[in-house]
């Protein structure tokens, strides 16, 4: 993944190069990371999620793929079953933190 693309001129000013640099995800050392994602997400493609998981060098608190394969990015917040599939999982993760 790369930093936000601000356009060539602003990229040069901010990043010192015409294209945004990549984030070095391998230096993340937090052990408080949980992934909750949907298979049909048009913003966070499952291939990108898998790449993130391979790149992170820490154990995840949780790695949860919503079991409904029709869910996309917006369902993670707005779906009728968000309580069943997402909120319950978030509460479970939070209980692990104590």
PDB file of N, CA and C in Angstrom:
ATOM      1  N   UNK A   1       0.839  -1.200   0.000  1.00  0.00           N
ATOM      2  CA  UNK A   1       0.000   0.000   0.000  1.00  0.00           C
ATOM      3  C   UNK A   1       0.878   1.256   0.000  1.00  0.00           C
ATOM      4  N   UNK A   2       0.371   2.248  -0.657  1.00  0.00           N
ATOM      5  CA  UNK A   2       1.123   3.504  -0.749  1.00  0.00           C
ATOM      6  C   UNK A   2       0.400   4.598   0.012  1.00  0.00           C
ATOM      7  N   UNK A   3       1.163   5.615   0.368  1.00  0.00           N
ATOM      8  CA  UNK A   3       0.563   6.778   1.016  1.00  0.00           C
ATOM      9  C   UNK A   3      -0.382   7.455   0.034  1.00  0.00           C
ATOM     10  N   UNK A   4      -1.182   8.363   0.528  1.00  0.00           N
ATOM     11  CA  UNK A   4      -2.200   9.023  -0.277  1.00  0.00           C
ATOM     12  C   UNK A   4      -1.565   9.785  -1.436  1.00  0.00           C
ATOM     13  N   UNK A   5      -2.114   9.613  -2.628  1.00  0.00           N
ATOM     14  CA  UNK A   5      -1.617  10.292  -3.819  1.00  0.00           C
ATOM     15  C   UNK A   5      -2.212  11.691  -3.870  1.00  0.00           C
ATOM     16  N   UNK A   6      -1.371  12.689  -3.727  1.00  0.00           N
ATOM     17  CA  UNK A   6      -1.796  14.085  -3.681  1.00  0.00           C
ATOM     18  C   UNK A   6      -1.609  14.800  -5.012  1.00  0.00           C
ATOM     19  N   UNK A   7      -1.254  14.068  -6.047  1.00  0.00           N
ATOM     20  CA  UNK A   7      -0.937  14.667  -7.340  1.00  0.00           C
ATOM     21  C   UNK A   7       0.557  14.926  -7.412  1.00  0.00           C
ATOM     22  N   UNK A   8       1.088  14.925  -8.613  1.00  0.00           N
ATOM     23  CA  UNK A   8       2.532  14.995  -8.818  1.00  0.00           C
ATOM     24  C   UNK A   8       3.192  16.150  -8.067  1.00  0.00           C
ATOM     25  N   UNK A   9       2.670  17.343  -8.225  1.00  0.00           N
ATOM     26  CA  UNK A   9       3.294  18.524  -7.612  1.00  0.00           C
ATOM     27  C   UNK A   9       3.307  18.434  -6.078  1.00  0.00           C
ATOM     28  N   UNK A  10       2.175  18.087  -5.499  1.00  0.00           N
ATOM     29  CA  UNK A  10       2.096  17.998  -4.034  1.00  0.00           C
ATOM     30  C   UNK A  10       2.857  16.784  -3.517  1.00  0.00           C
ATOM     31  N   UNK A  11       2.878  15.691  -4.291  1.00  0.00           N
ATOM     32  CA  UNK A  11       3.682  14.534  -3.899  1.00  0.00           C
ATOM     33  C   UNK A  11       5.153  14.916  -3.791  1.00  0.00           C
ATOM     34  N   UNK A  12       5.637  15.671  -4.765  1.00  0.00           N
ATOM     35  CA  UNK A  12       7.037  16.110  -4.745  1.00  0.00           C
ATOM     36  C   UNK A  12       7.292  16.979  -3.519  1.00  0.00           C
ATOM     37  N   UNK A  13       6.375  17.913  -3.255  1.00  0.00           N
ATOM     38  CA  UNK A  13       6.555  18.804  -2.107  1.00  0.00           C
ATOM     39  C   UNK A  13       6.536  18.020  -0.786  1.00  0.00           C
ATOM     40  N   UNK A  14       5.581  17.130  -0.655  1.00  0.00           N
ATOM     41  CA  UNK A  14       5.412  16.433   0.617  1.00  0.00           C
ATOM     42  C   UNK A  14       6.308  15.215   0.774  1.00  0.00           C
ATOM     43  N   UNK A  15       6.436  14.421  -0.293  1.00  0.00           N
ATOM     44  CA  UNK A  15       7.171  13.162  -0.191  1.00  0.00           C
ATOM     45  C   UNK A  15       8.563  13.204  -0.824  1.00  0.00           C
ATOM     46  N   UNK A  16       8.836  14.270  -1.599  1.00  0.00           N
ATOM     47  CA  UNK A  16      10.124  14.356  -2.279  1.00  0.00           C
ATOM     48  C   UNK A  16      10.216  13.489  -3.519  1.00  0.00           C
ATOM     49  N   UNK A  17       9.085  13.056  -4.040  1.00  0.00           N
ATOM     50  CA  UNK A  17       9.034  12.244  -5.256  1.00  0.00           C
ATOM     51  C   UNK A  17       7.664  12.403  -5.895  1.00  0.00           C
ATOM     52  N   UNK A  18       7.572  12.078  -7.181  1.00  0.00           N
ATOM     53  CA  UNK A  18       6.339  12.337  -7.930  1.00  0.00           C
ATOM     54  C   UNK A  18       5.205  11.361  -7.607  1.00  0.00           C
ATOM     55  N   UNK A  19       5.554  10.197  -7.111  1.00  0.00           N
ATOM     56  CA  UNK A  19       4.536   9.218  -6.732  1.00  0.00           C
ATOM     57  C   UNK A  19       4.623   8.986  -5.226  1.00  0.00           C
ATOM     58  N   UNK A  20       3.514   8.675  -4.584  1.00  0.00           N
ATOM     59  CA  UNK A  20       3.567   8.471  -3.138  1.00  0.00           C
ATOM     60  C   UNK A  20       4.384   7.230  -2.776  1.00  0.00           C
ATOM     61  N   UNK A  21       5.136   7.295  -1.681  1.00  0.00           N
ATOM     62  CA  UNK A  21       5.923   6.132  -1.262  1.00  0.00           C
ATOM     63  C   UNK A  21       5.047   5.056  -0.647  1.00  0.00           C
ATOM     64  N   UNK A  22       5.593   3.871  -0.560  1.00  0.00           N
ATOM     65  CA  UNK A  22       4.881   2.768   0.072  1.00  0.00           C
ATOM     66  C   UNK A  22       5.038   2.843   1.584  1.00  0.00           C
ATOM     67  N   UNK A  23       4.016   2.386   2.286  1.00  0.00           N
ATOM     68  CA  UNK A  23       4.126   2.214   3.726  1.00  0.00           C
ATOM     69  C   UNK A  23       4.917   0.941   3.988  1.00  0.00           C
ATOM     70  N   UNK A  24       5.782   0.964   4.983  1.00  0.00           N
ATOM     71  CA  UNK A  24       6.500  -0.241   5.384  1.00  0.00           C
ATOM     72  C   UNK A  24       5.704  -0.903   6.510  1.00  0.00           C
ATOM     73  N   UNK A  25       4.770  -1.750   6.142  1.00  0.00           N
ATOM     74  CA  UNK A  25       3.887  -2.378   7.119  1.00  0.00           C
ATOM     75  C   UNK A  25       4.613  -3.387   8.004  1.00  0.00           C
ATOM     76  N   UNK A  26       5.790  -3.823   7.580  1.00  0.00           N
ATOM     77  CA  UNK A  26       6.527  -4.809   8.373  1.00  0.00           C
ATOM     78  C   UNK A  26       7.074  -4.220   9.665  1.00  0.00           C
ATOM     79  N   UNK A  27       7.100  -2.896   9.801  1.00  0.00           N
ATOM     80  CA  UNK A  27       7.608  -2.277  11.029  1.00  0.00           C
ATOM     81  C   UNK A  27       6.523  -2.063  12.080  1.00  0.00           C
ATOM     82  N   UNK A  28       5.286  -2.392  11.754  1.00  0.00           N
ATOM     83  CA  UNK A  28       4.205  -2.281  12.739  1.00  0.00           C
ATOM     84  C   UNK A  28       4.445  -3.312  13.829  1.00  0.00           C
ATOM     85  N   UNK A  29       4.440  -2.855  15.086  1.00  0.00           N
ATOM     86  CA  UNK A  29       4.732  -3.788  16.171  1.00  0.00           C
ATOM     87  C   UNK A  29       3.611  -3.891  17.200  1.00  0.00           C
ATOM     88  N   UNK A  30       2.495  -3.272  16.955  1.00  0.00           N
ATOM     89  CA  UNK A  30       1.367  -3.366  17.878  1.00  0.00           C
ATOM     90  C   UNK A  30       0.798  -4.774  17.865  1.00  0.00           C
ATOM     91  N   UNK A  31       0.464  -5.253  19.034  1.00  0.00           N
ATOM     92  CA  UNK A  31      -0.186  -6.565  19.123  1.00  0.00           C
ATOM     93  C   UNK A  31      -1.692  -6.401  19.330  1.00  0.00           C
ATOM     94  N   UNK A  32      -2.175  -5.188  19.215  1.00  0.00           N
ATOM     95  CA  UNK A  32      -3.603  -4.905  19.380  1.00  0.00           C
ATOM     96  C   UNK A  32      -4.257  -4.633  18.034  1.00  0.00           C
ATOM     97  N   UNK A  33      -4.133  -5.583  17.129  1.00  0.00           N
ATOM     98  CA  UNK A  33      -4.698  -5.435  15.795  1.00  0.00           C
ATOM     99  C   UNK A  33      -5.671  -6.580  15.539  1.00  0.00           C
ATOM    100  N   UNK A  34      -6.876  -6.205  15.156  1.00  0.00           N
ATOM    101  CA  UNK A  34      -7.876  -7.188  14.749  1.00  0.00           C
ATOM    102  C   UNK A  34      -8.376  -6.781  13.365  1.00  0.00           C
ATOM    103  N   UNK A  35      -8.495  -7.725  12.485  1.00  0.00           N
ATOM    104  CA  UNK A  35      -9.022  -7.455  11.150  1.00  0.00           C
ATOM    105  C   UNK A  35     -10.441  -7.996  11.054  1.00  0.00           C
ATOM    106  N   UNK A  36     -11.340  -7.140  10.609  1.00  0.00           N
ATOM    107  CA  UNK A  36     -12.723  -7.532  10.339  1.00  0.00           C
ATOM    108  C   UNK A  36     -13.007  -7.060   8.924  1.00  0.00           C
ATOM    109  N   UNK A  37     -13.355  -7.971   8.042  1.00  0.00           N
ATOM    110  CA  UNK A  37     -13.485  -7.613   6.636  1.00  0.00           C
ATOM    111  C   UNK A  37     -14.517  -8.483   5.940  1.00  0.00           C
ATOM    112  N   UNK A  38     -14.910  -8.038   4.753  1.00  0.00           N
ATOM    113  CA  UNK A  38     -15.921  -8.732   3.954  1.00  0.00           C
ATOM    114  C   UNK A  38     -15.312  -9.193   2.631  1.00  0.00           C
ATOM    115  N   UNK A  39     -15.752 -10.324   2.155  1.00  0.00           N
ATOM    116  CA  UNK A  39     -15.193 -10.924   0.941  1.00  0.00           C
ATOM    117  C   UNK A  39     -15.529 -10.144  -0.322  1.00  0.00           C
ATOM    118  N   UNK A  40     -16.621  -9.422  -0.332  1.00  0.00           N
ATOM    119  CA  UNK A  40     -17.081  -8.724  -1.527  1.00  0.00           C
ATOM    120  C   UNK A  40     -16.817  -7.214  -1.439  1.00  0.00           C
ATOM    121  N   UNK A  41     -15.828  -6.824  -0.636  1.00  0.00           N
ATOM    122  CA  UNK A  41     -15.528  -5.415  -0.392  1.00  0.00           C
ATOM    123  C   UNK A  41     -14.845  -4.802  -1.606  1.00  0.00           C
ATOM    124  N   UNK A  42     -15.393  -3.717  -2.128  1.00  0.00           N
ATOM    125  CA  UNK A  42     -14.852  -3.044  -3.305  1.00  0.00           C
ATOM    126  C   UNK A  42     -13.786  -2.022  -2.930  1.00  0.00           C
ATOM    127  N   UNK A  43     -13.615  -1.722  -1.648  1.00  0.00           N
ATOM    128  CA  UNK A  43     -12.556  -0.801  -1.206  1.00  0.00           C
ATOM    129  C   UNK A  43     -11.354  -1.549  -0.647  1.00  0.00           C
ATOM    130  N   UNK A  44     -11.602  -2.598   0.085  1.00  0.00           N
ATOM    131  CA  UNK A  44     -10.535  -3.417   0.666  1.00  0.00           C
ATOM    132  C   UNK A  44     -10.611  -4.807   0.057  1.00  0.00           C
ATOM    133  N   UNK A  45      -9.999  -4.945  -1.081  1.00  0.00           N
ATOM    134  CA  UNK A  45     -10.020  -6.211  -1.799  1.00  0.00           C
ATOM    135  C   UNK A  45      -9.399  -7.312  -0.943  1.00  0.00           C
ATOM    136  N   UNK A  46      -9.965  -8.500  -1.014  1.00  0.00           N
ATOM    137  CA  UNK A  46      -9.499  -9.629  -0.220  1.00  0.00           C
ATOM    138  C   UNK A  46      -8.020  -9.930  -0.496  1.00  0.00           C
ATOM    139  N   UNK A  47      -7.559  -9.676  -1.715  1.00  0.00           N
ATOM    140  CA  UNK A  47      -6.135  -9.885  -2.024  1.00  0.00           C
ATOM    141  C   UNK A  47      -5.259  -8.916  -1.236  1.00  0.00           C
ATOM    142  N   UNK A  48      -5.746  -7.684  -1.054  1.00  0.00           N
ATOM    143  CA  UNK A  48      -5.004  -6.704  -0.261  1.00  0.00           C
ATOM    144  C   UNK A  48      -4.995  -7.079   1.214  1.00  0.00           C
ATOM    145  N   UNK A  49      -6.113  -7.603   1.700  1.00  0.00           N
ATOM    146  CA  UNK A  49      -6.177  -8.070   3.086  1.00  0.00           C
ATOM    147  C   UNK A  49      -5.172  -9.195   3.294  1.00  0.00           C
ATOM    148  N   UNK A  50      -5.120 -10.129   2.358  1.00  0.00           N
ATOM    149  CA  UNK A  50      -4.170 -11.240   2.471  1.00  0.00           C
ATOM    150  C   UNK A  50      -2.729 -10.753   2.414  1.00  0.00           C
ATOM    151  N   UNK A  51      -2.455  -9.776   1.578  1.00  0.00           N
ATOM    152  CA  UNK A  51      -1.110  -9.192   1.514  1.00  0.00           C
ATOM    153  C   UNK A  51      -0.764  -8.520   2.843  1.00  0.00           C
ATOM    154  N   UNK A  52      -1.713  -7.779   3.407  1.00  0.00           N
ATOM    155  CA  UNK A  52      -1.493  -7.155   4.707  1.00  0.00           C
ATOM    156  C   UNK A  52      -1.154  -8.199   5.754  1.00  0.00           C
ATOM    157  N   UNK A  53      -1.909  -9.280   5.794  1.00  0.00           N
ATOM    158  CA  UNK A  53      -1.673 -10.329   6.792  1.00  0.00           C
ATOM    159  C   UNK A  53      -0.294 -10.960   6.620  1.00  0.00           C
ATOM    160  N   UNK A  54       0.140 -11.128   5.377  1.00  0.00           N
ATOM    161  CA  UNK A  54       1.472 -11.700   5.133  1.00  0.00           C
ATOM    162  C   UNK A  54       2.576 -10.730   5.534  1.00  0.00           C
ATOM    163  N   UNK A  55       2.309  -9.432   5.381  1.00  0.00           N
ATOM    164  CA  UNK A  55       3.322  -8.411   5.642  1.00  0.00           C
ATOM    165  C   UNK A  55       3.486  -8.121   7.129  1.00  0.00           C
ATOM    166  N   UNK A  56       2.396  -8.149   7.872  1.00  0.00           N
ATOM    167  CA  UNK A  56       2.476  -7.878   9.308  1.00  0.00           C
ATOM    168  C   UNK A  56       3.309  -8.960   9.993  1.00  0.00           C
ATOM    169  N   UNK A  57       4.175  -8.543  10.891  1.00  0.00           N
ATOM    170  CA  UNK A  57       5.055  -9.486  11.590  1.00  0.00           C
ATOM    171  C   UNK A  57       4.547  -9.814  12.996  1.00  0.00           C
ATOM    172  N   UNK A  58       3.359  -9.313  13.340  1.00  0.00           N
ATOM    173  CA  UNK A  58       2.806  -9.535  14.673  1.00  0.00           C
ATOM    174  C   UNK A  58       1.602 -10.460  14.586  1.00  0.00           C
ATOM    175  N   UNK A  59       1.314 -11.108  15.708  1.00  0.00           N
ATOM    176  CA  UNK A  59       0.130 -11.960  15.788  1.00  0.00           C
ATOM    177  C   UNK A  59      -1.100 -11.064  15.908  1.00  0.00           C
ATOM    178  N   UNK A  60      -2.122 -11.356  15.133  1.00  0.00           N
ATOM    179  CA  UNK A  60      -3.361 -10.588  15.182  1.00  0.00           C
ATOM    180  C   UNK A  60      -4.209 -11.023  16.379  1.00  0.00           C
ATOM    181  N   UNK A  61      -4.898 -10.051  16.987  1.00  0.00           N
ATOM    182  CA  UNK A  61      -5.859 -10.388  18.041  1.00  0.00           C
ATOM    183  C   UNK A  61      -6.989 -11.224  17.465  1.00  0.00           C
ATOM    184  N   UNK A  62      -7.378 -10.869  16.232  1.00  0.00           N
ATOM    185  CA  UNK A  62      -8.447 -11.608  15.561  1.00  0.00           C
ATOM    186  C   UNK A  62      -8.336 -11.377  14.058  1.00  0.00           C
ATOM    187  N   UNK A  63      -8.757 -12.355  13.310  1.00  0.00           N
ATOM    188  CA  UNK A  63      -8.771 -12.292  11.851  1.00  0.00           C
ATOM    189  C   UNK A  63     -10.139 -12.828  11.431  1.00  0.00           C
ATOM    190  N   UNK A  64     -11.065 -11.907  11.189  1.00  0.00           N
ATOM    191  CA  UNK A  64     -12.464 -12.298  11.006  1.00  0.00           C
ATOM    192  C   UNK A  64     -12.995 -11.876   9.645  1.00  0.00           C
ATOM    193  N   UNK A  65     -13.330 -12.859   8.852  1.00  0.00           N
ATOM    194  CA  UNK A  65     -14.004 -12.655   7.576  1.00  0.00           C
ATOM    195  C   UNK A  65     -15.488 -12.878   7.809  1.00  0.00           C
ATOM    196  N   UNK A  66     -16.300 -11.856   7.563  1.00  0.00           N
ATOM    197  CA  UNK A  66     -17.743 -11.979   7.740  1.00  0.00           C
ATOM    198  C   UNK A  66     -18.226 -13.167   6.899  1.00  0.00           C
ATOM    199  N   UNK A  67     -18.994 -14.071   7.494  1.00  0.00           N
ATOM    200  CA  UNK A  67     -19.373 -15.300   6.782  1.00  0.00           C
ATOM    201  C   UNK A  67     -20.361 -15.108   5.634  1.00  0.00           C
ATOM    202  N   UNK A  68     -20.959 -13.959   5.491  1.00  0.00           N
ATOM    203  CA  UNK A  68     -21.877 -13.704   4.373  1.00  0.00           C
ATOM    204  C   UNK A  68     -21.065 -13.179   3.193  1.00  0.00           C
ATOM    205  N   UNK A  69     -20.929 -13.979   2.139  1.00  0.00           N
ATOM    206  CA  UNK A  69     -20.072 -13.626   0.996  1.00  0.00           C
ATOM    207  C   UNK A  69     -20.617 -12.479   0.153  1.00  0.00           C
ATOM    208  N   UNK A  70     -21.854 -12.069   0.386  1.00  0.00           N
ATOM    209  CA  UNK A  70     -22.418 -10.955  -0.383  1.00  0.00           C
ATOM    210  C   UNK A  70     -22.073  -9.595   0.234  1.00  0.00           C
ATOM    211  N   UNK A  71     -21.566  -9.592   1.445  1.00  0.00           N
ATOM    212  CA  UNK A  71     -21.276  -8.320   2.126  1.00  0.00           C
ATOM    213  C   UNK A  71     -20.159  -7.570   1.431  1.00  0.00           C
ATOM    214  N   UNK A  72     -20.312  -6.232   1.387  1.00  0.00           N
ATOM    215  CA  UNK A  72     -19.249  -5.374   0.859  1.00  0.00           C
ATOM    216  C   UNK A  72     -18.855  -4.374   1.941  1.00  0.00           C
ATOM    217  N   UNK A  73     -18.182  -3.322   1.558  1.00  0.00           N
ATOM    218  CA  UNK A  73     -17.631  -2.353   2.508  1.00  0.00           C
ATOM    219  C   UNK A  73     -18.709  -1.707   3.381  1.00  0.00           C
ATOM    220  N   UNK A  74     -19.818  -1.347   2.795  1.00  0.00           N
ATOM    221  CA  UNK A  74     -20.851  -0.629   3.525  1.00  0.00           C
ATOM    222  C   UNK A  74     -21.614  -1.521   4.506  1.00  0.00           C
ATOM    223  N   UNK A  75     -21.727  -2.791   4.208  1.00  0.00           N
ATOM    224  CA  UNK A  75     -22.436  -3.700   5.119  1.00  0.00           C
ATOM    225  C   UNK A  75     -21.746  -3.801   6.475  1.00  0.00           C
ATOM    226  N   UNK A  76     -20.446  -3.573   6.503  1.00  0.00           N
ATOM    227  CA  UNK A  76     -19.723  -3.656   7.772  1.00  0.00           C
ATOM    228  C   UNK A  76     -20.244  -2.649   8.798  1.00  0.00           C
ATOM    229  N   UNK A  77     -20.919  -1.615   8.327  1.00  0.00           N
ATOM    230  CA  UNK A  77     -21.509  -0.628   9.231  1.00  0.00           C
ATOM    231  C   UNK A  77     -23.034  -0.600   9.177  1.00  0.00           C
ATOM    232  N   UNK A  78     -23.610  -0.818   8.008  1.00  0.00           N
ATOM    233  CA  UNK A  78     -25.024  -0.510   7.810  1.00  0.00           C
ATOM    234  C   UNK A  78     -25.949  -1.702   7.581  1.00  0.00           C
ATOM    235  N   UNK A  79     -25.435  -2.892   7.470  1.00  0.00           N
ATOM    236  CA  UNK A  79     -26.291  -4.043   7.161  1.00  0.00           C
ATOM    237  C   UNK A  79     -27.255  -4.357   8.292  1.00  0.00           C
ATOM    238  N   UNK A  80     -28.356  -4.945   7.923  1.00  0.00           N
ATOM    239  CA  UNK A  80     -29.363  -5.340   8.902  1.00  0.00           C
ATOM    240  C   UNK A  80     -28.777  -6.297   9.948  1.00  0.00           C
ATOM    241  N   UNK A  81     -27.875  -7.151   9.545  1.00  0.00           N
ATOM    242  CA  UNK A  81     -27.280  -8.138  10.450  1.00  0.00           C
ATOM    243  C   UNK A  81     -25.928  -7.707  11.014  1.00  0.00           C
ATOM    244  N   UNK A  82     -25.624  -6.412  11.006  1.00  0.00           N
ATOM    245  CA  UNK A  82     -24.332  -5.939  11.499  1.00  0.00           C
ATOM    246  C   UNK A  82     -24.138  -6.305  12.976  1.00  0.00           C
ATOM    247  N   UNK A  83     -25.207  -6.278  13.738  1.00  0.00           N
ATOM    248  CA  UNK A  83     -25.105  -6.666  15.146  1.00  0.00           C
ATOM    249  C   UNK A  83     -24.674  -8.114  15.301  1.00  0.00           C
ATOM    250  N   UNK A  84     -25.249  -8.962  14.500  1.00  0.00           N
ATOM    251  CA  UNK A  84     -24.958 -10.402  14.547  1.00  0.00           C
ATOM    252  C   UNK A  84     -23.532 -10.701  14.079  1.00  0.00           C
ATOM    253  N   UNK A  85     -23.143 -10.117  12.950  1.00  0.00           N
ATOM    254  CA  UNK A  85     -21.865 -10.476  12.341  1.00  0.00           C
ATOM    255  C   UNK A  85     -20.682  -9.619  12.765  1.00  0.00           C
ATOM    256  N   UNK A  86     -20.892  -8.361  13.058  1.00  0.00           N
ATOM    257  CA  UNK A  86     -19.760  -7.462  13.333  1.00  0.00           C
ATOM    258  C   UNK A  86     -19.723  -7.017  14.794  1.00  0.00           C
ATOM    259  N   UNK A  87     -20.812  -6.451  15.281  1.00  0.00           N
ATOM    260  CA  UNK A  87     -20.793  -5.906  16.639  1.00  0.00           C
ATOM    261  C   UNK A  87     -20.503  -6.976  17.683  1.00  0.00           C
ATOM    262  N   UNK A  88     -21.055  -8.151  17.493  1.00  0.00           N
ATOM    263  CA  UNK A  88     -20.780  -9.257  18.410  1.00  0.00           C
ATOM    264  C   UNK A  88     -19.295  -9.600  18.405  1.00  0.00           C
ATOM    265  N   UNK A  89     -18.695  -9.608  17.238  1.00  0.00           N
ATOM    266  CA  UNK A  89     -17.264  -9.901  17.110  1.00  0.00           C
ATOM    267  C   UNK A  89     -16.439  -8.811  17.783  1.00  0.00           C
ATOM    268  N   UNK A  90     -16.815  -7.553  17.604  1.00  0.00           N
ATOM    269  CA  UNK A  90     -16.089  -6.445  18.234  1.00  0.00           C
ATOM    270  C   UNK A  90     -16.153  -6.571  19.757  1.00  0.00           C
ATOM    271  N   UNK A  91     -17.326  -6.869  20.295  1.00  0.00           N
ATOM    272  CA  UNK A  91     -17.446  -7.048  21.744  1.00  0.00           C
ATOM    273  C   UNK A  91     -16.590  -8.209  22.237  1.00  0.00           C
ATOM    274  N   UNK A  92     -16.547  -9.276  21.479  1.00  0.00           N
ATOM    275  CA  UNK A  92     -15.708 -10.433  21.835  1.00  0.00           C
ATOM    276  C   UNK A  92     -14.234 -10.019  21.891  1.00  0.00           C
ATOM    277  N   UNK A  93     -13.800  -9.258  20.911  1.00  0.00           N
ATOM    278  CA  UNK A  93     -12.404  -8.787  20.857  1.00  0.00           C
ATOM    279  C   UNK A  93     -12.123  -7.866  22.044  1.00  0.00           C
ATOM    280  N   UNK A  94     -13.032  -6.959  22.343  1.00  0.00           N
ATOM    281  CA  UNK A  94     -12.840  -6.037  23.460  1.00  0.00           C
ATOM    282  C   UNK A  94     -12.763  -6.778  24.795  1.00  0.00           C
ATOM    283  N   UNK A  95     -13.529  -7.837  24.940  1.00  0.00           N
ATOM    284  CA  UNK A  95     -13.475  -8.632  26.179  1.00  0.00           C
ATOM    285  C   UNK A  95     -12.117  -9.328  26.333  1.00  0.00           C
ATOM    286  N   UNK A  96     -11.467  -9.647  25.236  1.00  0.00           N
ATOM    287  CA  UNK A  96     -10.129 -10.249  25.296  1.00  0.00           C
ATOM    288  C   UNK A  96      -9.101  -9.261  25.833  1.00  0.00           C
ATOM    289  N   UNK A  97      -9.387  -7.976  25.687  1.00  0.00           N
ATOM    290  CA  UNK A  97      -8.421  -6.936  26.086  1.00  0.00           C
ATOM    291  C   UNK A  97      -8.289  -6.789  27.596  1.00  0.00           C
ATOM    292  N   UNK A  98      -9.244  -7.210  28.370  1.00  0.00           N
ATOM    293  CA  UNK A  98      -9.131  -7.032  29.826  1.00  0.00           C
ATOM    294  C   UNK A  98      -8.308  -8.135  30.409  1.00  0.00           C
TER     295      UNK A  98
END
